């Protein structure tokens, strides 16, 4: 797609410049002053108060999960629509390690499931068990363009729990192959001890916070990072939810590369929401924590502790979550991809520096850490023509703004500091002033390279913390 954008306040890594920008065949070809419109290209003339940023990247999503009555509310097309509405042009989802299939075969199935996406995507590969062909399968996975694994320290009964006895083998192999491990960190033994104590009522939503306490996150992070330190292996900790988890990461960062992600819901919501009659809506894993944890996480964003803020979008209809008597059976997750950059802007503020930080947390850093850079996450000649054009405008996120098919958002009446005007993917205008021009299948699977955390420059640059 060919496009010319004139009079744009363009974010060039860490500052804004007023220039024109041209996209030819989906790639940025020119960033200059006074570019002349050509035939067969679309034209956007920015207003003086509009800012042009790289398209946002949601680094943690669960779109189109399950089937039939168990399917999530938002399929890949619906989810890509709600994401595009707020300027997200790329998302990173997950594929499972499927029994009796190679890792690549499982990934290819997931890529096929995502064929209707209207925005670009890549994958983290779930890894739940070691086997004798692990190295050859991981090499094949890298050749296919997937360079990150997702492991779980919990969910034994669902078959995704990786036995800690396998950590040494896997971590040593990932160090050799430069594969980044992303870890869902909640210690299964801590959880099972609570579960077997028989002192809690598992019909009460609030029990979920007691079943999976912050101590479970703290212990799991410590266990994972202890092994990672042994092999000098960088580790990515997903959805950090507690002050205890943060403190553990901080202790290891003295001599270990630990990449930390959090989400809007752990920053803004606390476990009191689980006390309400609609508490099932707010049940996710890890669970919501104390207000003290909210404050610590917010301070972590302010003090550049976190590398990435993602959504962990996983949407269900009310009747899917309210129909269980036992909280352990309730599907876990809430929507959040649409709200990711909007609500994060409310947390960060409305200055130019806040926009630069928004880009780092939700575009530049994800692109580097997950091997999408410089194709994504930056405005530079040769990069993909992925943009969001915004205005600084204060508003509240309203219930009528919700695009998730679940019809639920945890962020109604929360502050938003930006108004997306255009969302552009590879030069194609997807959203213009709230009007959609989406095409099923326009989104493509993007191959990644090894994470930049494996480069010599990473410890010195270390992004923002």
PDB file of N, CA and C in Angstrom, residues 154-216:
ATOM      1  N   UNK A 154       2.399 -23.488  37.089  1.00  0.00           N
ATOM      2  CA  UNK A 154       1.123 -23.863  37.689  1.00  0.00           C
ATOM      3  C   UNK A 154       0.263 -24.558  36.632  1.00  0.00           C
ATOM      4  N   UNK A 155      -1.011 -24.806  36.969  1.00  0.00           N
ATOM      5  CA  UNK A 155      -1.952 -25.482  36.066  1.00  0.00           C
ATOM      6  C   UNK A 155      -1.550 -26.927  35.782  1.00  0.00           C
ATOM      7  N   UNK A 156      -1.145 -27.642  36.836  1.00  0.00           N
ATOM      8  CA  UNK A 156      -0.777 -29.042  36.676  1.00  0.00           C
ATOM      9  C   UNK A 156      -1.937 -29.855  36.095  1.00  0.00           C
ATOM     10  N   UNK A 157      -3.155 -29.593  36.579  1.00  0.00           N
ATOM     11  CA  UNK A 157      -4.298 -30.407  36.162  1.00  0.00           C
ATOM     12  C   UNK A 157      -4.695 -30.163  34.709  1.00  0.00           C
ATOM     13  N   UNK A 158      -4.217 -29.055  34.130  1.00  0.00           N
ATOM     14  CA  UNK A 158      -4.532 -28.760  32.732  1.00  0.00           C
ATOM     15  C   UNK A 158      -3.442 -29.220  31.772  1.00  0.00           C
ATOM     16  N   UNK A 159      -2.383 -29.806  32.301  1.00  0.00           N
ATOM     17  CA  UNK A 159      -1.358 -30.396  31.453  1.00  0.00           C
ATOM     18  C   UNK A 159      -0.357 -29.425  30.862  1.00  0.00           C
ATOM     19  N   UNK A 160      -0.294 -28.199  31.394  1.00  0.00           N
ATOM     20  CA  UNK A 160       0.670 -27.233  30.850  1.00  0.00           C
ATOM     21  C   UNK A 160       1.796 -26.936  31.841  1.00  0.00           C
ATOM     22  N   UNK A 161       1.739 -27.528  33.008  1.00  0.00           N
ATOM     23  CA  UNK A 161       2.752 -27.331  34.051  1.00  0.00           C
ATOM     24  C   UNK A 161       4.055 -28.007  33.638  1.00  0.00           C
ATOM     25  N   UNK A 162       5.130 -27.231  33.626  1.00  0.00           N
ATOM     26  CA  UNK A 162       6.439 -27.788  33.302  1.00  0.00           C
ATOM     27  C   UNK A 162       7.122 -28.230  34.587  1.00  0.00           C
ATOM     28  N   UNK A 163       7.466 -29.502  34.656  1.00  0.00           N
ATOM     29  CA  UNK A 163       8.131 -30.062  35.826  1.00  0.00           C
ATOM     30  C   UNK A 163       9.450 -29.322  36.072  1.00  0.00           C
ATOM     31  N   UNK A 164       9.653 -28.792  37.282  1.00  0.00           N
ATOM     32  CA  UNK A 164      10.907 -28.087  37.574  1.00  0.00           C
ATOM     33  C   UNK A 164      12.158 -28.930  37.334  1.00  0.00           C
ATOM     34  N   UNK A 165      12.019 -30.245  37.331  1.00  0.00           N
ATOM     35  CA  UNK A 165      13.161 -31.110  37.039  1.00  0.00           C
ATOM     36  C   UNK A 165      13.676 -30.891  35.614  1.00  0.00           C
ATOM     37  N   UNK A 166      12.841 -30.298  34.771  1.00  0.00           N
ATOM     38  CA  UNK A 166      13.216 -30.069  33.377  1.00  0.00           C
ATOM     39  C   UNK A 166      13.843 -28.699  33.149  1.00  0.00           C
ATOM     40  N   UNK A 167      13.837 -27.844  34.170  1.00  0.00           N
ATOM     41  CA  UNK A 167      14.329 -26.485  33.983  1.00  0.00           C
ATOM     42  C   UNK A 167      15.777 -26.463  33.490  1.00  0.00           C
ATOM     43  N   UNK A 168      16.632 -27.237  34.123  1.00  0.00           N
ATOM     44  CA  UNK A 168      18.047 -27.204  33.759  1.00  0.00           C
ATOM     45  C   UNK A 168      18.253 -27.546  32.291  1.00  0.00           C
ATOM     46  N   UNK A 169      17.621 -28.611  31.822  1.00  0.00           N
ATOM     47  CA  UNK A 169      17.769 -29.029  30.425  1.00  0.00           C
ATOM     48  C   UNK A 169      17.267 -27.949  29.477  1.00  0.00           C
ATOM     49  N   UNK A 170      16.074 -27.448  29.782  1.00  0.00           N
ATOM     50  CA  UNK A 170      15.468 -26.471  28.880  1.00  0.00           C
ATOM     51  C   UNK A 170      16.234 -25.153  28.895  1.00  0.00           C
ATOM     52  N   UNK A 171      16.597 -24.660  30.066  1.00  0.00           N
ATOM     53  CA  UNK A 171      17.260 -23.363  30.168  1.00  0.00           C
ATOM     54  C   UNK A 171      18.635 -23.400  29.504  1.00  0.00           C
ATOM     55  N   UNK A 172      19.346 -24.479  29.691  1.00  0.00           N
ATOM     56  CA  UNK A 172      20.650 -24.629  29.045  1.00  0.00           C
ATOM     57  C   UNK A 172      20.497 -24.637  27.532  1.00  0.00           C
ATOM     58  N   UNK A 173      19.463 -25.315  27.049  1.00  0.00           N
ATOM     59  CA  UNK A 173      19.205 -25.386  25.612  1.00  0.00           C
ATOM     60  C   UNK A 173      18.795 -24.025  25.059  1.00  0.00           C
ATOM     61  N   UNK A 174      17.965 -23.303  25.781  1.00  0.00           N
ATOM     62  CA  UNK A 174      17.513 -21.992  25.318  1.00  0.00           C
ATOM     63  C   UNK A 174      18.649 -20.978  25.313  1.00  0.00           C
ATOM     64  N   UNK A 175      19.582 -21.103  26.245  1.00  0.00           N
ATOM     65  CA  UNK A 175      20.752 -20.233  26.227  1.00  0.00           C
ATOM     66  C   UNK A 175      21.578 -20.500  24.971  1.00  0.00           C
ATOM     67  N   UNK A 176      21.759 -21.772  24.629  1.00  0.00           N
ATOM     68  CA  UNK A 176      22.526 -22.137  23.441  1.00  0.00           C
ATOM     69  C   UNK A 176      21.855 -21.640  22.173  1.00  0.00           C
ATOM     70  N   UNK A 177      20.529 -21.751  22.099  1.00  0.00           N
ATOM     71  CA  UNK A 177      19.801 -21.432  20.868  1.00  0.00           C
ATOM     72  C   UNK A 177      19.294 -19.996  20.834  1.00  0.00           C
ATOM     73  N   UNK A 178      19.521 -19.223  21.887  1.00  0.00           N
ATOM     74  CA  UNK A 178      19.024 -17.843  21.995  1.00  0.00           C
ATOM     75  C   UNK A 178      17.507 -17.800  21.827  1.00  0.00           C
ATOM     76  N   UNK A 179      16.840 -18.550  22.681  1.00  0.00           N
ATOM     77  CA  UNK A 179      15.381 -18.555  22.739  1.00  0.00           C
ATOM     78  C   UNK A 179      14.968 -17.948  24.075  1.00  0.00           C
ATOM     79  N   UNK A 180      14.090 -16.963  24.032  1.00  0.00           N
ATOM     80  CA  UNK A 180      13.650 -16.282  25.242  1.00  0.00           C
ATOM     81  C   UNK A 180      12.498 -17.052  25.881  1.00  0.00           C
ATOM     82  N   UNK A 181      12.619 -17.322  27.176  1.00  0.00           N
ATOM     83  CA  UNK A 181      11.553 -17.989  27.922  1.00  0.00           C
ATOM     84  C   UNK A 181      10.685 -16.942  28.602  1.00  0.00           C
ATOM     85  N   UNK A 182       9.376 -17.036  28.372  1.00  0.00           N
ATOM     86  CA  UNK A 182       8.394 -16.217  29.080  1.00  0.00           C
ATOM     87  C   UNK A 182       7.728 -17.109  30.123  1.00  0.00           C
ATOM     88  N   UNK A 183       7.615 -16.638  31.341  1.00  0.00           N
ATOM     89  CA  UNK A 183       7.150 -17.501  32.420  1.00  0.00           C
ATOM     90  C   UNK A 183       5.933 -16.939  33.138  1.00  0.00           C
ATOM     91  N   UNK A 184       4.875 -17.767  33.206  1.00  0.00           N
ATOM     92  CA  UNK A 184       3.736 -17.516  34.091  1.00  0.00           C
ATOM     93  C   UNK A 184       4.131 -18.060  35.455  1.00  0.00           C
ATOM     94  N   UNK A 185       4.306 -17.178  36.432  1.00  0.00           N
ATOM     95  CA  UNK A 185       4.975 -17.538  37.684  1.00  0.00           C
ATOM     96  C   UNK A 185       4.010 -17.558  38.870  1.00  0.00           C
ATOM     97  N   UNK A 186       3.518 -18.735  39.198  1.00  0.00           N
ATOM     98  CA  UNK A 186       2.771 -18.979  40.423  1.00  0.00           C
ATOM     99  C   UNK A 186       3.136 -20.394  40.872  1.00  0.00           C
ATOM    100  N   UNK A 187       3.657 -20.513  42.071  1.00  0.00           N
ATOM    101  CA  UNK A 187       4.145 -21.810  42.533  1.00  0.00           C
ATOM    102  C   UNK A 187       2.991 -22.775  42.796  1.00  0.00           C
ATOM    103  N   UNK A 188       3.000 -23.910  42.109  1.00  0.00           N
ATOM    104  CA  UNK A 188       1.904 -24.874  42.203  1.00  0.00           C
ATOM    105  C   UNK A 188       1.813 -25.496  43.593  1.00  0.00           C
ATOM    106  N   UNK A 189       2.937 -25.708  44.236  1.00  0.00           N
ATOM    107  CA  UNK A 189       2.906 -26.323  45.563  1.00  0.00           C
ATOM    108  C   UNK A 189       2.262 -25.414  46.593  1.00  0.00           C
ATOM    109  N   UNK A 190       2.538 -24.115  46.498  1.00  0.00           N
ATOM    110  CA  UNK A 190       1.891 -23.151  47.396  1.00  0.00           C
ATOM    111  C   UNK A 190       0.381 -23.171  47.190  1.00  0.00           C
ATOM    112  N   UNK A 191      -0.033 -23.187  45.935  1.00  0.00           N
ATOM    113  CA  UNK A 191      -1.465 -23.179  45.602  1.00  0.00           C
ATOM    114  C   UNK A 191      -2.137 -24.463  46.082  1.00  0.00           C
ATOM    115  N   UNK A 192      -1.506 -25.597  45.848  1.00  0.00           N
ATOM    116  CA  UNK A 192      -2.096 -26.882  46.252  1.00  0.00           C
ATOM    117  C   UNK A 192      -2.179 -26.992  47.772  1.00  0.00           C
ATOM    118  N   UNK A 193      -1.220 -26.414  48.490  1.00  0.00           N
ATOM    119  CA  UNK A 193      -1.271 -26.435  49.951  1.00  0.00           C
ATOM    120  C   UNK A 193      -2.491 -25.675  50.448  1.00  0.00           C
ATOM    121  N   UNK A 194      -2.760 -24.513  49.846  1.00  0.00           N
ATOM    122  CA  UNK A 194      -3.955 -23.742  50.210  1.00  0.00           C
ATOM    123  C   UNK A 194      -5.207 -24.531  49.853  1.00  0.00           C
ATOM    124  N   UNK A 195      -5.201 -25.104  48.670  1.00  0.00           N
ATOM    125  CA  UNK A 195      -6.364 -25.829  48.174  1.00  0.00           C
ATOM    126  C   UNK A 195      -6.703 -27.027  49.066  1.00  0.00           C
ATOM    127  N   UNK A 196      -5.681 -27.671  49.574  1.00  0.00           N
ATOM    128  CA  UNK A 196      -5.893 -28.880  50.385  1.00  0.00           C
ATOM    129  C   UNK A 196      -6.117 -28.586  51.866  1.00  0.00           C
ATOM    130  N   UNK A 197      -6.093 -27.325  52.233  1.00  0.00           N
ATOM    131  CA  UNK A 197      -6.248 -26.964  53.648  1.00  0.00           C
ATOM    132  C   UNK A 197      -7.687 -27.086  54.134  1.00  0.00           C
ATOM    133  N   UNK A 198      -8.640 -27.064  53.196  1.00  0.00           N
ATOM    134  CA  UNK A 198     -10.067 -27.221  53.515  1.00  0.00           C
ATOM    135  C   UNK A 198     -10.594 -26.147  54.465  1.00  0.00           C
ATOM    136  N   UNK A 199     -10.040 -24.962  54.384  1.00  0.00           N
ATOM    137  CA  UNK A 199     -10.526 -23.883  55.252  1.00  0.00           C
ATOM    138  C   UNK A 199     -11.224 -22.771  54.467  1.00  0.00           C
ATOM    139  N   UNK A 200     -11.274 -22.908  53.145  1.00  0.00           N
ATOM    140  CA  UNK A 200     -11.858 -21.853  52.319  1.00  0.00           C
ATOM    141  C   UNK A 200     -13.100 -22.356  51.581  1.00  0.00           C
ATOM    142  N   UNK A 201     -13.985 -21.430  51.297  1.00  0.00           N
ATOM    143  CA  UNK A 201     -15.201 -21.728  50.548  1.00  0.00           C
ATOM    144  C   UNK A 201     -14.951 -21.395  49.079  1.00  0.00           C
ATOM    145  N   UNK A 202     -14.856 -22.414  48.264  1.00  0.00           N
ATOM    146  CA  UNK A 202     -14.516 -22.201  46.855  1.00  0.00           C
ATOM    147  C   UNK A 202     -15.716 -21.792  46.009  1.00  0.00           C
ATOM    148  N   UNK A 203     -16.832 -21.482  46.682  1.00  0.00           N
ATOM    149  CA  UNK A 203     -17.965 -20.893  45.975  1.00  0.00           C
ATOM    150  C   UNK A 203     -17.889 -19.371  45.991  1.00  0.00           C
ATOM    151  N   UNK A 204     -17.026 -18.826  46.829  1.00  0.00           N
ATOM    152  CA  UNK A 204     -16.899 -17.375  46.956  1.00  0.00           C
ATOM    153  C   UNK A 204     -15.794 -16.867  46.032  1.00  0.00           C
ATOM    154  N   UNK A 205     -16.090 -15.854  45.236  1.00  0.00           N
ATOM    155  CA  UNK A 205     -15.125 -15.325  44.271  1.00  0.00           C
ATOM    156  C   UNK A 205     -13.859 -14.825  44.966  1.00  0.00           C
ATOM    157  N   UNK A 206     -14.043 -14.253  46.162  1.00  0.00           N
ATOM    158  CA  UNK A 206     -12.913 -13.665  46.875  1.00  0.00           C
ATOM    159  C   UNK A 206     -11.867 -14.716  47.246  1.00  0.00           C
ATOM    160  N   UNK A 207     -12.296 -15.970  47.330  1.00  0.00           N
ATOM    161  CA  UNK A 207     -11.368 -17.049  47.676  1.00  0.00           C
ATOM    162  C   UNK A 207     -10.254 -17.191  46.637  1.00  0.00           C
ATOM    163  N   UNK A 208     -10.521 -16.760  45.422  1.00  0.00           N
ATOM    164  CA  UNK A 208      -9.522 -16.883  44.358  1.00  0.00           C
ATOM    165  C   UNK A 208      -8.228 -16.153  44.730  1.00  0.00           C
ATOM    166  N   UNK A 209      -8.364 -15.005  45.384  1.00  0.00           N
ATOM    167  CA  UNK A 209      -7.175 -14.247  45.797  1.00  0.00           C
ATOM    168  C   UNK A 209      -6.409 -14.970  46.900  1.00  0.00           C
ATOM    169  N   UNK A 210      -7.111 -15.737  47.733  1.00  0.00           N
ATOM    170  CA  UNK A 210      -6.459 -16.498  48.799  1.00  0.00           C
ATOM    171  C   UNK A 210      -5.835 -17.783  48.262  1.00  0.00           C
ATOM    172  N   UNK A 211      -6.475 -18.368  47.253  1.00  0.00           N
ATOM    173  CA  UNK A 211      -5.970 -19.608  46.660  1.00  0.00           C
ATOM    174  C   UNK A 211      -4.637 -19.391  45.971  1.00  0.00           C
ATOM    175  N   UNK A 212      -4.472 -18.217  45.355  1.00  0.00           N
ATOM    176  CA  UNK A 212      -3.257 -17.922  44.602  1.00  0.00           C
ATOM    177  C   UNK A 212      -2.616 -16.655  45.177  1.00  0.00           C
ATOM    178  N   UNK A 213      -2.038 -16.748  46.359  1.00  0.00           N
ATOM    179  CA  UNK A 213      -1.518 -15.558  47.045  1.00  0.00           C
ATOM    180  C   UNK A 213      -0.257 -15.027  46.392  1.00  0.00           C
ATOM    181  N   UNK A 214       0.113 -13.815  46.769  1.00  0.00           N
ATOM    182  CA  UNK A 214       1.329 -13.195  46.231  1.00  0.00           C
ATOM    183  C   UNK A 214       2.564 -14.030  46.550  1.00  0.00           C
ATOM    184  N   UNK A 215       2.516 -14.779  47.642  1.00  0.00           N
ATOM    185  CA  UNK A 215       3.643 -15.645  47.994  1.00  0.00           C
ATOM    186  C   UNK A 215       3.892 -16.697  46.910  1.00  0.00           C
ATOM    187  N   UNK A 216       2.837 -17.138  46.227  1.00  0.00           N
ATOM    188  CA  UNK A 216       3.006 -18.107  45.143  1.00  0.00           C
ATOM    189  C   UNK A 216       3.768 -17.490  43.977  1.00  0.00           C
TER     190      UNK A 216
END
